[in-house]
PDB file of C-alpha atoms and ligand atoms in Angstrom:
ATOM      1  CA  UNK A   1      -5.213  20.239   2.295  1.00 60.00           C
ATOM      2  CA  UNK A   2      -1.967  18.531   1.403  1.00 76.00           C
ATOM      3  CA  UNK A   3      -1.277  15.271   3.193  1.00 87.00           C
ATOM      4  CA  UNK A   4       0.446  15.687   6.527  1.00 94.00           C
ATOM      5  CA  UNK A   5       2.929  13.329   8.076  1.00 97.00           C
ATOM      6  CA  UNK A   6       3.596  12.047  11.566  1.00 98.00           C
ATOM      7  CA  UNK A   7       7.125  11.250  12.722  1.00 98.00           C
ATOM      8  CA  UNK A   8       7.412   7.855  14.403  1.00 98.00           C
ATOM      9  CA  UNK A   9      10.550   7.255  16.480  1.00 98.00           C
ATOM     10  CA  UNK A  10      11.624   3.972  18.050  1.00 95.00           C
ATOM     11  CA  UNK A  11      14.498   4.623  20.429  1.00 93.00           C
ATOM     12  CA  UNK A  12      16.690   1.590  21.029  1.00 87.00           C
ATOM     13  CA  UNK A  13      19.913   1.120  22.972  1.00 82.00           C
ATOM     14  CA  UNK A  14      22.080   1.010  19.840  1.00 86.00           C
ATOM     15  CA  UNK A  15      19.858   2.213  16.992  1.00 92.00           C
ATOM     16  CA  UNK A  16      17.118   4.812  16.681  1.00 95.00           C
ATOM     17  CA  UNK A  17      14.556   4.027  13.985  1.00 96.00           C
ATOM     18  CA  UNK A  18      12.581   6.880  12.435  1.00 98.00           C
ATOM     19  CA  UNK A  19       9.791   7.093   9.862  1.00 98.00           C
ATOM     20  CA  UNK A  20       7.429   9.558   8.228  1.00 98.00           C
ATOM     21  CA  UNK A  21       3.989   7.997   8.399  1.00 98.00           C
ATOM     22  CA  UNK A  22       0.660   9.025   6.884  1.00 96.00           C
ATOM     23  CA  UNK A  23      -2.752   9.101   8.563  1.00 95.00           C
ATOM     24  CA  UNK A  24      -3.456   5.531   7.485  1.00 94.00           C
ATOM     25  CA  UNK A  25      -0.490   4.185   9.413  1.00 95.00           C
ATOM     26  CA  UNK A  26       1.580   3.596   6.284  1.00 96.00           C
ATOM     27  CA  UNK A  27       5.317   4.235   6.256  1.00 97.00           C
ATOM     28  CA  UNK A  28       6.341   6.682   3.523  1.00 97.00           C
ATOM     29  CA  UNK A  29      10.018   7.056   4.395  1.00 97.00           C
ATOM     30  CA  UNK A  30      12.032   5.236   7.010  1.00 97.00           C
ATOM     31  CA  UNK A  31      15.621   5.405   8.125  1.00 98.00           C
ATOM     32  CA  UNK A  32      17.764   4.878  11.207  1.00 96.00           C
ATOM     33  CA  UNK A  33      20.622   6.518  13.060  1.00 97.00           C
ATOM     34  CA  UNK A  34      22.969   5.162  15.719  1.00 94.00           C
ATOM     35  CA  UNK A  35      21.868   5.999  19.267  1.00 92.00           C
ATOM     36  CA  UNK A  36      24.615   8.137  20.823  1.00 89.00           C
ATOM     37  CA  UNK A  37      24.721   7.158  24.501  1.00 83.00           C
ATOM     38  CA  UNK A  38      27.758   9.305  25.296  1.00 84.00           C
ATOM     39  CA  UNK A  39      27.611  12.487  27.410  1.00 83.00           C
ATOM     40  CA  UNK A  40      24.951  10.877  29.653  1.00 80.00           C
ATOM     41  CA  UNK A  41      22.571  10.616  26.712  1.00 82.00           C
ATOM     42  CA  UNK A  42      22.422  14.374  26.224  1.00 84.00           C
ATOM     43  CA  UNK A  43      22.935  14.058  22.414  1.00 90.00           C
ATOM     44  CA  UNK A  44      20.014  11.696  21.807  1.00 92.00           C
ATOM     45  CA  UNK A  45      17.243  14.260  21.322  1.00 94.00           C
ATOM     46  CA  UNK A  46      19.533  16.702  19.457  1.00 95.00           C
ATOM     47  CA  UNK A  47      20.441  13.956  17.002  1.00 96.00           C
ATOM     48  CA  UNK A  48      16.772  13.038  16.485  1.00 97.00           C
ATOM     49  CA  UNK A  49      15.842  16.666  15.820  1.00 97.00           C
ATOM     50  CA  UNK A  50      18.753  17.105  13.394  1.00 97.00           C
ATOM     51  CA  UNK A  51      18.101  13.924  11.420  1.00 98.00           C
ATOM     52  CA  UNK A  52      14.433  14.881  10.961  1.00 98.00           C
ATOM     53  CA  UNK A  53      15.496  18.291   9.568  1.00 97.00           C
ATOM     54  CA  UNK A  54      18.060  16.670   7.271  1.00 97.00           C
ATOM     55  CA  UNK A  55      15.517  14.167   5.956  1.00 98.00           C
ATOM     56  CA  UNK A  56      13.072  16.993   5.166  1.00 97.00           C
ATOM     57  CA  UNK A  57      15.773  18.822   3.191  1.00 97.00           C
ATOM     58  CA  UNK A  58      16.611  15.608   1.351  1.00 97.00           C
ATOM     59  CA  UNK A  59      12.943  15.107   0.441  1.00 97.00           C
ATOM     60  CA  UNK A  60      12.488  18.832  -0.381  1.00 96.00           C
ATOM     61  CA  UNK A  61       9.666  19.123   2.143  1.00 96.00           C
ATOM     62  CA  UNK A  62       8.860  21.887   4.642  1.00 95.00           C
ATOM     63  CA  UNK A  63       8.666  21.321   8.373  1.00 95.00           C
ATOM     64  CA  UNK A  64       4.990  22.317   8.207  1.00 95.00           C
ATOM     65  CA  UNK A  65       4.391  18.922   6.603  1.00 96.00           C
ATOM     66  CA  UNK A  66       4.909  17.362  10.049  1.00 97.00           C
ATOM     67  CA  UNK A  67       2.206  17.449  12.698  1.00 97.00           C
ATOM     68  CA  UNK A  68       3.967  15.771  15.597  1.00 97.00           C
ATOM     69  CA  UNK A  69       6.408  13.212  16.899  1.00 98.00           C
ATOM     70  CA  UNK A  70       5.408   9.973  18.582  1.00 97.00           C
ATOM     71  CA  UNK A  71       8.230   8.152  20.277  1.00 96.00           C
ATOM     72  CA  UNK A  72       8.734   4.769  21.867  1.00 94.00           C
ATOM     73  CA  UNK A  73      11.403   4.528  24.550  1.00 91.00           C
ATOM     74  CA  UNK A  74      12.638   1.628  26.636  1.00 85.00           C
ATOM     75  CA  UNK A  75      11.993   1.647  30.328  1.00 76.00           C
ATOM     76  CA  UNK A  76       9.502   3.162  32.708  1.00 77.00           C
ATOM     77  CA  UNK A  77       7.934   6.498  31.825  1.00 84.00           C
ATOM     78  CA  UNK A  78       6.055   9.059  33.873  1.00 82.00           C
ATOM     79  CA  UNK A  79       3.205   9.760  31.485  1.00 81.00           C
ATOM     80  CA  UNK A  80       2.110  12.976  33.171  1.00 81.00           C
ATOM     81  CA  UNK A  81       5.454  14.659  32.767  1.00 84.00           C
ATOM     82  CA  UNK A  82       6.953  12.803  29.785  1.00 83.00           C
ATOM     83  CA  UNK A  83       9.988  11.942  31.875  1.00 85.00           C
ATOM     84  CA  UNK A  84      11.887   8.701  31.282  1.00 82.00           C
ATOM     85  CA  UNK A  85      12.974   7.153  34.541  1.00 77.00           C
ATOM     86  CA  UNK A  86      16.481   5.777  34.837  1.00 67.00           C
ATOM     87  CA  UNK A  87      17.334   3.995  31.589  1.00 67.00           C
ATOM     88  CA  UNK A  88      20.970   3.184  32.167  1.00 65.00           C
ATOM     89  CA  UNK A  89      21.748   1.751  28.735  1.00 67.00           C
ATOM     90  CA  UNK A  90      20.838   5.061  27.094  1.00 73.00           C
ATOM     91  CA  UNK A  91      23.139   6.966  29.412  1.00 73.00           C
ATOM     92  CA  UNK A  92      20.198   8.638  31.183  1.00 77.00           C
ATOM     93  CA  UNK A  93      21.241   8.140  34.787  1.00 72.00           C
ATOM     94  CA  UNK A  94      18.605  10.330  36.351  1.00 73.00           C
ATOM     95  CA  UNK A  95      15.098  11.042  35.224  1.00 80.00           C
ATOM     96  CA  UNK A  96      15.373  12.500  31.722  1.00 85.00           C
ATOM     97  CA  UNK A  97      12.745  14.993  30.458  1.00 89.00           C
ATOM     98  CA  UNK A  98      12.478  13.318  27.052  1.00 91.00           C
ATOM     99  CA  UNK A  99       9.204  14.849  25.931  1.00 93.00           C
ATOM    100  CA  UNK A 100      10.133  18.406  26.917  1.00 93.00           C
ATOM    101  CA  UNK A 101      13.624  18.128  25.422  1.00 93.00           C
ATOM    102  CA  UNK A 102      12.403  16.870  22.045  1.00 95.00           C
ATOM    103  CA  UNK A 103       9.530  19.348  21.970  1.00 96.00           C
ATOM    104  CA  UNK A 104      11.770  22.338  22.642  1.00 96.00           C
ATOM    105  CA  UNK A 105      14.220  21.259  19.935  1.00 96.00           C
ATOM    106  CA  UNK A 106      11.636  20.521  17.234  1.00 97.00           C
ATOM    107  CA  UNK A 107       8.727  22.820  18.227  1.00 96.00           C
ATOM    108  CA  UNK A 108       6.405  19.913  17.410  1.00 97.00           C
ATOM    109  CA  UNK A 109       3.925  18.130  19.692  1.00 96.00           C
ATOM    110  CA  UNK A 110       5.665  15.110  21.212  1.00 96.00           C
ATOM    111  CA  UNK A 111       4.100  12.048  22.839  1.00 95.00           C
ATOM    112  CA  UNK A 112       6.183   9.308  24.388  1.00 94.00           C
ATOM    113  CA  UNK A 113       5.287   5.767  25.327  1.00 92.00           C
ATOM    114  CA  UNK A 114       6.984   2.576  26.424  1.00 89.00           C
ATOM    115  CA  UNK A 115       8.402   0.779  23.370  1.00 89.00           C
ATOM    116  CA  UNK A 116       6.600  -2.532  23.914  1.00 90.00           C
ATOM    117  CA  UNK A 117       3.318  -0.614  24.114  1.00 93.00           C
ATOM    118  CA  UNK A 118       4.185   1.128  20.831  1.00 94.00           C
ATOM    119  CA  UNK A 119       4.649  -2.250  19.140  1.00 94.00           C
ATOM    120  CA  UNK A 120       1.196  -3.281  20.367  1.00 95.00           C
ATOM    121  CA  UNK A 121      -0.358  -0.040  19.108  1.00 96.00           C
ATOM    122  CA  UNK A 122       1.355  -0.493  15.728  1.00 96.00           C
ATOM    123  CA  UNK A 123      -0.042  -3.989  15.299  1.00 96.00           C
ATOM    124  CA  UNK A 124      -3.470  -2.682  16.327  1.00 96.00           C
ATOM    125  CA  UNK A 125      -3.396   0.235  13.874  1.00 95.00           C
ATOM    126  CA  UNK A 126      -2.028  -1.397  10.771  1.00 95.00           C
ATOM    127  CA  UNK A 127      -0.784  -4.913  11.522  1.00 96.00           C
ATOM    128  CA  UNK A 128      -2.055  -8.325  12.575  1.00 96.00           C
ATOM    129  CA  UNK A 129      -4.588  -6.747  14.928  1.00 93.00           C
ATOM    130  CA  UNK A 130      -5.952  -4.186  12.473  1.00 93.00           C
ATOM    131  CA  UNK A 131      -9.432  -3.185  13.532  1.00 89.00           C
ATOM    132  CA  UNK A 132      -9.247  -4.885  16.948  1.00 94.00           C
ATOM    133  CA  UNK A 133      -9.965  -2.659  19.966  1.00 93.00           C
ATOM    134  CA  UNK A 134      -8.916  -5.279  22.518  1.00 96.00           C
ATOM    135  CA  UNK A 135      -5.528  -6.698  21.839  1.00 97.00           C
ATOM    136  CA  UNK A 136      -2.483  -8.075  23.642  1.00 97.00           C
ATOM    137  CA  UNK A 137       0.909  -8.010  21.979  1.00 97.00           C
ATOM    138  CA  UNK A 138       3.868 -10.047  23.214  1.00 96.00           C
ATOM    139  CA  UNK A 139       7.285  -9.161  21.832  1.00 93.00           C
ATOM    140  CA  UNK A 140       9.643 -12.129  21.996  1.00 94.00           C
ATOM    141  CA  UNK A 141      13.078 -10.630  21.502  1.00 90.00           C
ATOM    142  CA  UNK A 142      16.235 -10.534  23.611  1.00 88.00           C
ATOM    143  CA  UNK A 143      13.728 -10.153  26.436  1.00 90.00           C
ATOM    144  CA  UNK A 144       9.946 -10.493  26.459  1.00 93.00           C
ATOM    145  CA  UNK A 145       7.883  -7.294  26.271  1.00 91.00           C
ATOM    146  CA  UNK A 146       4.145  -6.901  26.437  1.00 94.00           C
ATOM    147  CA  UNK A 147       1.426  -4.407  25.631  1.00 95.00           C
ATOM    148  CA  UNK A 148      -2.209  -4.701  26.661  1.00 97.00           C
ATOM    149  CA  UNK A 149      -4.810  -2.622  24.824  1.00 96.00           C
ATOM    150  CA  UNK A 150      -8.360  -2.469  26.164  1.00 95.00           C
ATOM    151  CA  UNK A 151     -11.008  -0.615  24.185  1.00 93.00           C
ATOM    152  CA  UNK A 152      -8.287   1.048  22.098  1.00 90.00           C
ATOM    153  CA  UNK A 153      -6.252   2.305  25.051  1.00 91.00           C
ATOM    154  CA  UNK A 154      -3.013   1.024  26.542  1.00 93.00           C
ATOM    155  CA  UNK A 155      -3.528  -0.429  30.011  1.00 94.00           C
ATOM    156  CA  UNK A 156      -0.865   1.142  32.215  1.00 89.00           C
ATOM    157  CA  UNK A 157      -1.830   0.349  35.786  1.00 88.00           C
ATOM    158  CA  UNK A 158      -1.272   2.470  38.862  1.00 86.00           C
ATOM    159  CA  UNK A 159       2.522   2.570  38.478  1.00 81.00           C
ATOM    160  CA  UNK A 160       2.960   2.008  34.731  1.00 80.00           C
ATOM    161  CA  UNK A 161       3.808  -1.663  35.277  1.00 83.00           C
ATOM    162  CA  UNK A 162       0.823  -3.206  33.481  1.00 89.00           C
ATOM    163  CA  UNK A 163       1.617  -5.404  30.515  1.00 92.00           C
ATOM    164  CA  UNK A 164       4.944  -6.671  31.876  1.00 91.00           C
ATOM    165  CA  UNK A 165       4.126 -10.067  30.437  1.00 95.00           C
ATOM    166  CA  UNK A 166       7.787 -11.081  30.350  1.00 94.00           C
ATOM    167  CA  UNK A 167       7.860 -11.019  34.132  1.00 95.00           C
ATOM    168  CA  UNK A 168       4.818 -13.164  34.733  1.00 96.00           C
ATOM    169  CA  UNK A 169       6.080 -16.091  36.784  1.00 97.00           C
ATOM    170  CA  UNK A 170       5.849 -19.245  34.743  1.00 96.00           C
ATOM    171  CA  UNK A 171       8.030 -21.458  36.947  1.00 96.00           C
ATOM    172  CA  UNK A 172       7.148 -20.728  40.591  1.00 95.00           C
ATOM    173  CA  UNK A 173      10.028 -22.682  42.122  1.00 95.00           C
ATOM    174  CA  UNK A 174      13.464 -23.481  40.780  1.00 94.00           C
ATOM    175  CA  UNK A 175      13.298 -21.286  37.673  1.00 95.00           C
ATOM    176  CA  UNK A 176      16.284 -19.451  36.219  1.00 96.00           C
ATOM    177  CA  UNK A 177      17.128 -15.985  37.557  1.00 95.00           C
ATOM    178  CA  UNK A 178      15.686 -13.080  35.548  1.00 93.00           C
ATOM    179  CA  UNK A 179      17.198  -9.623  34.939  1.00 87.00           C
ATOM    180  CA  UNK A 180      14.355  -8.163  37.015  1.00 87.00           C
ATOM    181  CA  UNK A 181      15.600  -9.859  40.190  1.00 92.00           C
ATOM    182  CA  UNK A 182      12.934 -12.586  40.323  1.00 94.00           C
ATOM    183  CA  UNK A 183      13.286 -16.151  39.103  1.00 96.00           C
ATOM    184  CA  UNK A 184      11.194 -18.228  36.728  1.00 97.00           C
ATOM    185  CA  UNK A 185       9.790 -15.312  34.708  1.00 97.00           C
ATOM    186  CA  UNK A 186       8.410 -16.088  31.226  1.00 97.00           C
ATOM    187  CA  UNK A 187      11.327 -14.068  29.844  1.00 95.00           C
ATOM    188  CA  UNK A 188      13.814 -16.634  31.159  1.00 97.00           C
ATOM    189  CA  UNK A 189      12.230 -19.208  28.811  1.00 97.00           C
ATOM    190  CA  UNK A 190      10.478 -17.579  25.857  1.00 97.00           C
ATOM    191  CA  UNK A 191      13.043 -14.910  24.909  1.00 95.00           C
ATOM    192  CA  UNK A 192      15.850 -15.591  22.444  1.00 95.00           C
ATOM    193  CA  UNK A 193      18.205 -15.552  25.426  1.00 94.00           C
ATOM    194  CA  UNK A 194      15.995 -18.010  27.306  1.00 96.00           C
ATOM    195  CA  UNK A 195      15.754 -20.415  24.381  1.00 97.00           C
ATOM    196  CA  UNK A 196      19.527 -20.436  23.987  1.00 96.00           C
ATOM    197  CA  UNK A 197      19.898 -21.053  27.715  1.00 96.00           C
ATOM    198  CA  UNK A 198      17.500 -24.020  27.584  1.00 96.00           C
ATOM    199  CA  UNK A 199      19.366 -25.440  24.594  1.00 96.00           C
ATOM    200  CA  UNK A 200      22.787 -24.996  26.099  1.00 94.00           C
ATOM    201  CA  UNK A 201      21.659 -26.771  29.276  1.00 94.00           C
ATOM    202  CA  UNK A 202      20.805 -29.853  27.247  1.00 92.00           C
ATOM    203  CA  UNK A 203      23.429 -29.898  24.508  1.00 91.00           C
ATOM    204  CA  UNK A 204      26.545 -30.743  26.561  1.00 88.00           C
ATOM    205  CA  UNK A 205      24.852 -33.927  27.769  1.00 85.00           C
ATOM    206  CA  UNK A 206      26.342 -37.057  26.266  1.00 68.00           C
ATOM    207  CA  UNK A 207      23.076 -38.300  24.794  1.00 76.00           C
ATOM    208  CA  UNK A 208      22.570 -35.106  22.757  1.00 71.00           C
ATOM    209  CA  UNK A 209      22.552 -35.876  19.051  1.00 83.00           C
ATOM    210  CA  UNK A 210      20.983 -34.569  15.850  1.00 91.00           C
ATOM    211  CA  UNK A 211      21.224 -31.332  13.848  1.00 93.00           C
ATOM    212  CA  UNK A 212      21.267 -28.992  16.830  1.00 94.00           C
ATOM    213  CA  UNK A 213      23.957 -31.045  18.554  1.00 94.00           C
ATOM    214  CA  UNK A 214      26.078 -30.893  15.382  1.00 94.00           C
ATOM    215  CA  UNK A 215      25.758 -27.084  15.239  1.00 95.00           C
ATOM    216  CA  UNK A 216      26.709 -26.891  18.903  1.00 94.00           C
ATOM    217  CA  UNK A 217      29.709 -29.192  18.407  1.00 92.00           C
ATOM    218  CA  UNK A 218      30.915 -27.063  15.479  1.00 93.00           C
ATOM    219  CA  UNK A 219      30.336 -23.577  16.921  1.00 94.00           C
ATOM    220  CA  UNK A 220      30.351 -24.146  20.661  1.00 92.00           C
ATOM    221  CA  UNK A 221      27.029 -22.281  20.822  1.00 94.00           C
ATOM    222  CA  UNK A 222      23.586 -22.164  19.189  1.00 96.00           C
ATOM    223  CA  UNK A 223      21.062 -19.412  18.435  1.00 96.00           C
ATOM    224  CA  UNK A 224      17.292 -19.412  18.924  1.00 95.00           C
ATOM    225  CA  UNK A 225      17.014 -19.552  15.148  1.00 95.00           C
ATOM    226  CA  UNK A 226      19.154 -22.734  15.105  1.00 96.00           C
ATOM    227  CA  UNK A 227      16.675 -24.300  17.536  1.00 96.00           C
ATOM    228  CA  UNK A 228      13.643 -23.478  15.370  1.00 94.00           C
ATOM    229  CA  UNK A 229      15.360 -24.439  12.105  1.00 95.00           C
ATOM    230  CA  UNK A 230      16.411 -27.776  13.603  1.00 96.00           C
ATOM    231  CA  UNK A 231      12.905 -28.398  14.957  1.00 95.00           C
ATOM    232  CA  UNK A 232      11.488 -27.763  11.501  1.00 94.00           C
ATOM    233  CA  UNK A 233      13.880 -30.398  10.168  1.00 95.00           C
ATOM    234  CA  UNK A 234      12.604 -32.918  12.686  1.00 95.00           C
ATOM    235  CA  UNK A 235      15.450 -32.715  15.221  1.00 95.00           C
ATOM    236  CA  UNK A 236      14.120 -34.388  18.387  1.00 94.00           C
ATOM    237  CA  UNK A 237      15.979 -32.282  20.935  1.00 94.00           C
ATOM    238  CA  UNK A 238      15.027 -29.042  19.169  1.00 95.00           C
ATOM    239  CA  UNK A 239      11.378 -30.145  19.079  1.00 95.00           C
ATOM    240  CA  UNK A 240      11.511 -30.894  22.804  1.00 95.00           C
ATOM    241  CA  UNK A 241      12.905 -27.410  23.507  1.00 96.00           C
ATOM    242  CA  UNK A 242      10.269 -25.829  21.296  1.00 95.00           C
ATOM    243  CA  UNK A 243       7.546 -27.735  23.156  1.00 95.00           C
ATOM    244  CA  UNK A 244       8.872 -26.401  26.439  1.00 96.00           C
ATOM    245  CA  UNK A 245       8.848 -22.794  25.180  1.00 97.00           C
ATOM    246  CA  UNK A 246       5.369 -23.207  23.675  1.00 97.00           C
ATOM    247  CA  UNK A 247       4.062 -24.768  26.894  1.00 98.00           C
ATOM    248  CA  UNK A 248       5.059 -21.765  28.989  1.00 98.00           C
ATOM    249  CA  UNK A 249       3.858 -19.264  26.387  1.00 98.00           C
ATOM    250  CA  UNK A 250       0.540 -21.073  26.020  1.00 98.00           C
ATOM    251  CA  UNK A 251       0.125 -21.270  29.778  1.00 98.00           C
ATOM    252  CA  UNK A 252       0.812 -17.573  30.373  1.00 98.00           C
ATOM    253  CA  UNK A 253      -1.202 -16.361  27.371  1.00 98.00           C
ATOM    254  CA  UNK A 254      -4.196 -18.491  28.401  1.00 98.00           C
ATOM    255  CA  UNK A 255      -4.190 -16.828  31.803  1.00 97.00           C
ATOM    256  CA  UNK A 256      -3.949 -13.414  30.159  1.00 97.00           C
ATOM    257  CA  UNK A 257      -6.913 -14.342  27.946  1.00 97.00           C
ATOM    258  CA  UNK A 258      -8.814 -15.451  31.046  1.00 97.00           C
ATOM    259  CA  UNK A 259      -8.142 -12.038  32.569  1.00 96.00           C
ATOM    260  CA  UNK A 260      -8.793  -9.628  29.685  1.00 96.00           C
ATOM    261  CA  UNK A 261     -10.321 -11.802  26.910  1.00 97.00           C
ATOM    262  CA  UNK A 262      -8.772  -9.814  24.041  1.00 97.00           C
ATOM    263  CA  UNK A 263      -9.925 -10.225  20.452  1.00 97.00           C
ATOM    264  CA  UNK A 264      -6.344 -11.057  19.502  1.00 97.00           C
ATOM    265  CA  UNK A 265      -3.034 -11.981  21.029  1.00 98.00           C
ATOM    266  CA  UNK A 266      -0.230 -11.066  18.644  1.00 97.00           C
ATOM    267  CA  UNK A 267       3.218 -12.648  18.893  1.00 97.00           C
ATOM    268  CA  UNK A 268       6.002 -10.401  17.611  1.00 95.00           C
ATOM    269  CA  UNK A 269       9.763  -9.957  17.974  1.00 91.00           C
ATOM    270  CA  UNK A 270      12.642 -11.968  16.551  1.00 90.00           C
ATOM    271  CA  UNK A 271      11.581 -15.266  18.129  1.00 93.00           C
ATOM    272  CA  UNK A 272       8.161 -15.038  16.447  1.00 94.00           C
ATOM    273  CA  UNK A 273       9.958 -15.406  13.095  1.00 91.00           C
ATOM    274  CA  UNK A 274      10.006 -19.098  13.961  1.00 92.00           C
ATOM    275  CA  UNK A 275       6.530 -18.848  12.421  1.00 94.00           C
ATOM    276  CA  UNK A 276       3.831 -21.499  12.404  1.00 95.00           C
ATOM    277  CA  UNK A 277       5.980 -24.155  14.064  1.00 94.00           C
ATOM    278  CA  UNK A 278       5.909 -21.982  17.196  1.00 95.00           C
ATOM    279  CA  UNK A 279       2.405 -20.532  16.793  1.00 97.00           C
ATOM    280  CA  UNK A 280       0.714 -23.904  16.264  1.00 97.00           C
ATOM    281  CA  UNK A 281       2.333 -25.374  19.356  1.00 96.00           C
ATOM    282  CA  UNK A 282       1.467 -22.301  21.464  1.00 98.00           C
ATOM    283  CA  UNK A 283      -2.157 -22.609  20.307  1.00 98.00           C
ATOM    284  CA  UNK A 284      -2.357 -26.227  21.492  1.00 98.00           C
ATOM    285  CA  UNK A 285      -1.100 -25.276  24.953  1.00 98.00           C
ATOM    286  CA  UNK A 286      -3.245 -22.142  25.014  1.00 98.00           C
ATOM    287  CA  UNK A 287      -6.369 -24.226  24.381  1.00 98.00           C
ATOM    288  CA  UNK A 288      -5.438 -26.518  27.227  1.00 97.00           C
ATOM    289  CA  UNK A 289      -5.285 -23.714  29.809  1.00 97.00           C
ATOM    290  CA  UNK A 290      -7.803 -21.126  28.578  1.00 97.00           C
ATOM    291  CA  UNK A 291     -11.290 -20.871  30.021  1.00 97.00           C
ATOM    292  CA  UNK A 292     -13.725 -22.045  27.336  1.00 97.00           C
ATOM    293  CA  UNK A 293     -15.346 -18.653  26.610  1.00 97.00           C
ATOM    294  CA  UNK A 294     -11.903 -17.054  26.250  1.00 96.00           C
ATOM    295  CA  UNK A 295     -10.504 -19.978  24.258  1.00 96.00           C
ATOM    296  CA  UNK A 296     -13.343 -19.757  21.751  1.00 96.00           C
ATOM    297  CA  UNK A 297     -13.095 -16.001  21.201  1.00 97.00           C
ATOM    298  CA  UNK A 298      -9.435 -14.976  21.565  1.00 97.00           C
ATOM    299  CA  UNK A 299      -7.341 -15.571  18.451  1.00 97.00           C
ATOM    300  CA  UNK A 300      -3.575 -15.995  18.413  1.00 98.00           C
ATOM    301  CA  UNK A 301      -1.636 -14.639  15.447  1.00 97.00           C
ATOM    302  CA  UNK A 302       1.877 -13.729  14.372  1.00 97.00           C
ATOM    303  CA  UNK A 303       2.774 -10.045  14.105  1.00 97.00           C
ATOM    304  CA  UNK A 304       2.922  -8.707  10.553  1.00 96.00           C
ATOM    305  CA  UNK A 305       4.825  -5.424  10.909  1.00 96.00           C
ATOM    306  CA  UNK A 306       8.178  -6.829  12.035  1.00 92.00           C
ATOM    307  CA  UNK A 307      10.596  -4.106  13.120  1.00 91.00           C
ATOM    308  CA  UNK A 308       8.247  -1.393  11.826  1.00 95.00           C
ATOM    309  CA  UNK A 309       5.631  -1.947  14.553  1.00 95.00           C
ATOM    310  CA  UNK A 310       7.377   0.429  16.963  1.00 95.00           C
ATOM    311  CA  UNK A 311       7.509   3.477  14.677  1.00 97.00           C
ATOM    312  CA  UNK A 312       3.950   2.912  13.418  1.00 97.00           C
ATOM    313  CA  UNK A 313       2.595   2.583  16.959  1.00 97.00           C
ATOM    314  CA  UNK A 314       4.561   5.667  18.027  1.00 97.00           C
ATOM    315  CA  UNK A 315       2.961   7.641  15.193  1.00 97.00           C
ATOM    316  CA  UNK A 316      -0.472   6.436  16.293  1.00 96.00           C
ATOM    317  CA  UNK A 317       0.099   8.247  19.608  1.00 95.00           C
ATOM    318  CA  UNK A 318       0.056  11.588  17.775  1.00 96.00           C
ATOM    319  CA  UNK A 319      -2.978  10.676  15.675  1.00 94.00           C
ATOM    320  CA  UNK A 320      -4.780   9.706  18.872  1.00 91.00           C
ATOM    321  CA  UNK A 321      -3.641  12.756  20.886  1.00 90.00           C
ATOM    322  CA  UNK A 322      -4.639  15.226  18.189  1.00 88.00           C
ATOM    323  CA  UNK A 323      -7.905  13.362  17.490  1.00 82.00           C
ATOM    324  CA  UNK A 324      -7.150  13.019  13.774  1.00 78.00           C
TER     325      UNK A 324
HETATM  326 ZN1   ZN B 401      11.593 -11.055  35.404  1.00 75.71          ZN
END
């Protein structure tokens, strides 16, 4: 039988990433379209269906080549009904029947999943966690997302709120306010936004000097990347900020390891591009707080799939559902 493809879709607030993926979790073709949030998000599934058809025509392939669509979406999902609950930045004000809508347009099996969970599944299938059945993935981006996989399955919890690693409280008192309504969440420190906030608290102080302070003086702002680049160049303030981020990450990840003792904890997202300078420091703090049996058996690693993790993990949903 000719090779069949799975469609992986990663729905973001501004861009929708798509890919045709084979049964080994390898991307054969990938592309992206803008996410059209107008008309209360009613165009989103139509546009996805249309761009898949157009890509097939372009590649001179039949629709029968495709066996299903796996899709990652932001926000809470009712997994029994395939309904996405209240994702305002996509225009979906009320509960949107994402699975049913995409299925009726494409006549293909559709499985949907939270996007952070898709990234974890992608890294498990064909990334840093390849072969691991117990894995935790933390996505350090604009916010902090998490996915917990136990024995090959996503841990969802009674209300779908499992794996919300970004909202683990890391500063119990006096922490910065988080988008979720709490204060002191990991996300307020270890996200790109959090790192910039930490930096911009320190930089206006008179004693601030060094590379990061020069960038701030020139631009009136800094990015998370500026902080890591400066730390790599030995900038003292940047190193201090990095230590603070790594302390909270190490602390939270150690407690996760103490709870689920995964084979691997994978750090992904834009902030993880800081690379070894971040990973090494997180490992030191992790070792300090992890219970010895967890410390000795849970490995920390950087994600390897980058922005492709979401579409690959989404495709895995179909492979898993259809038992392929
Ligand atoms: Zn929070």
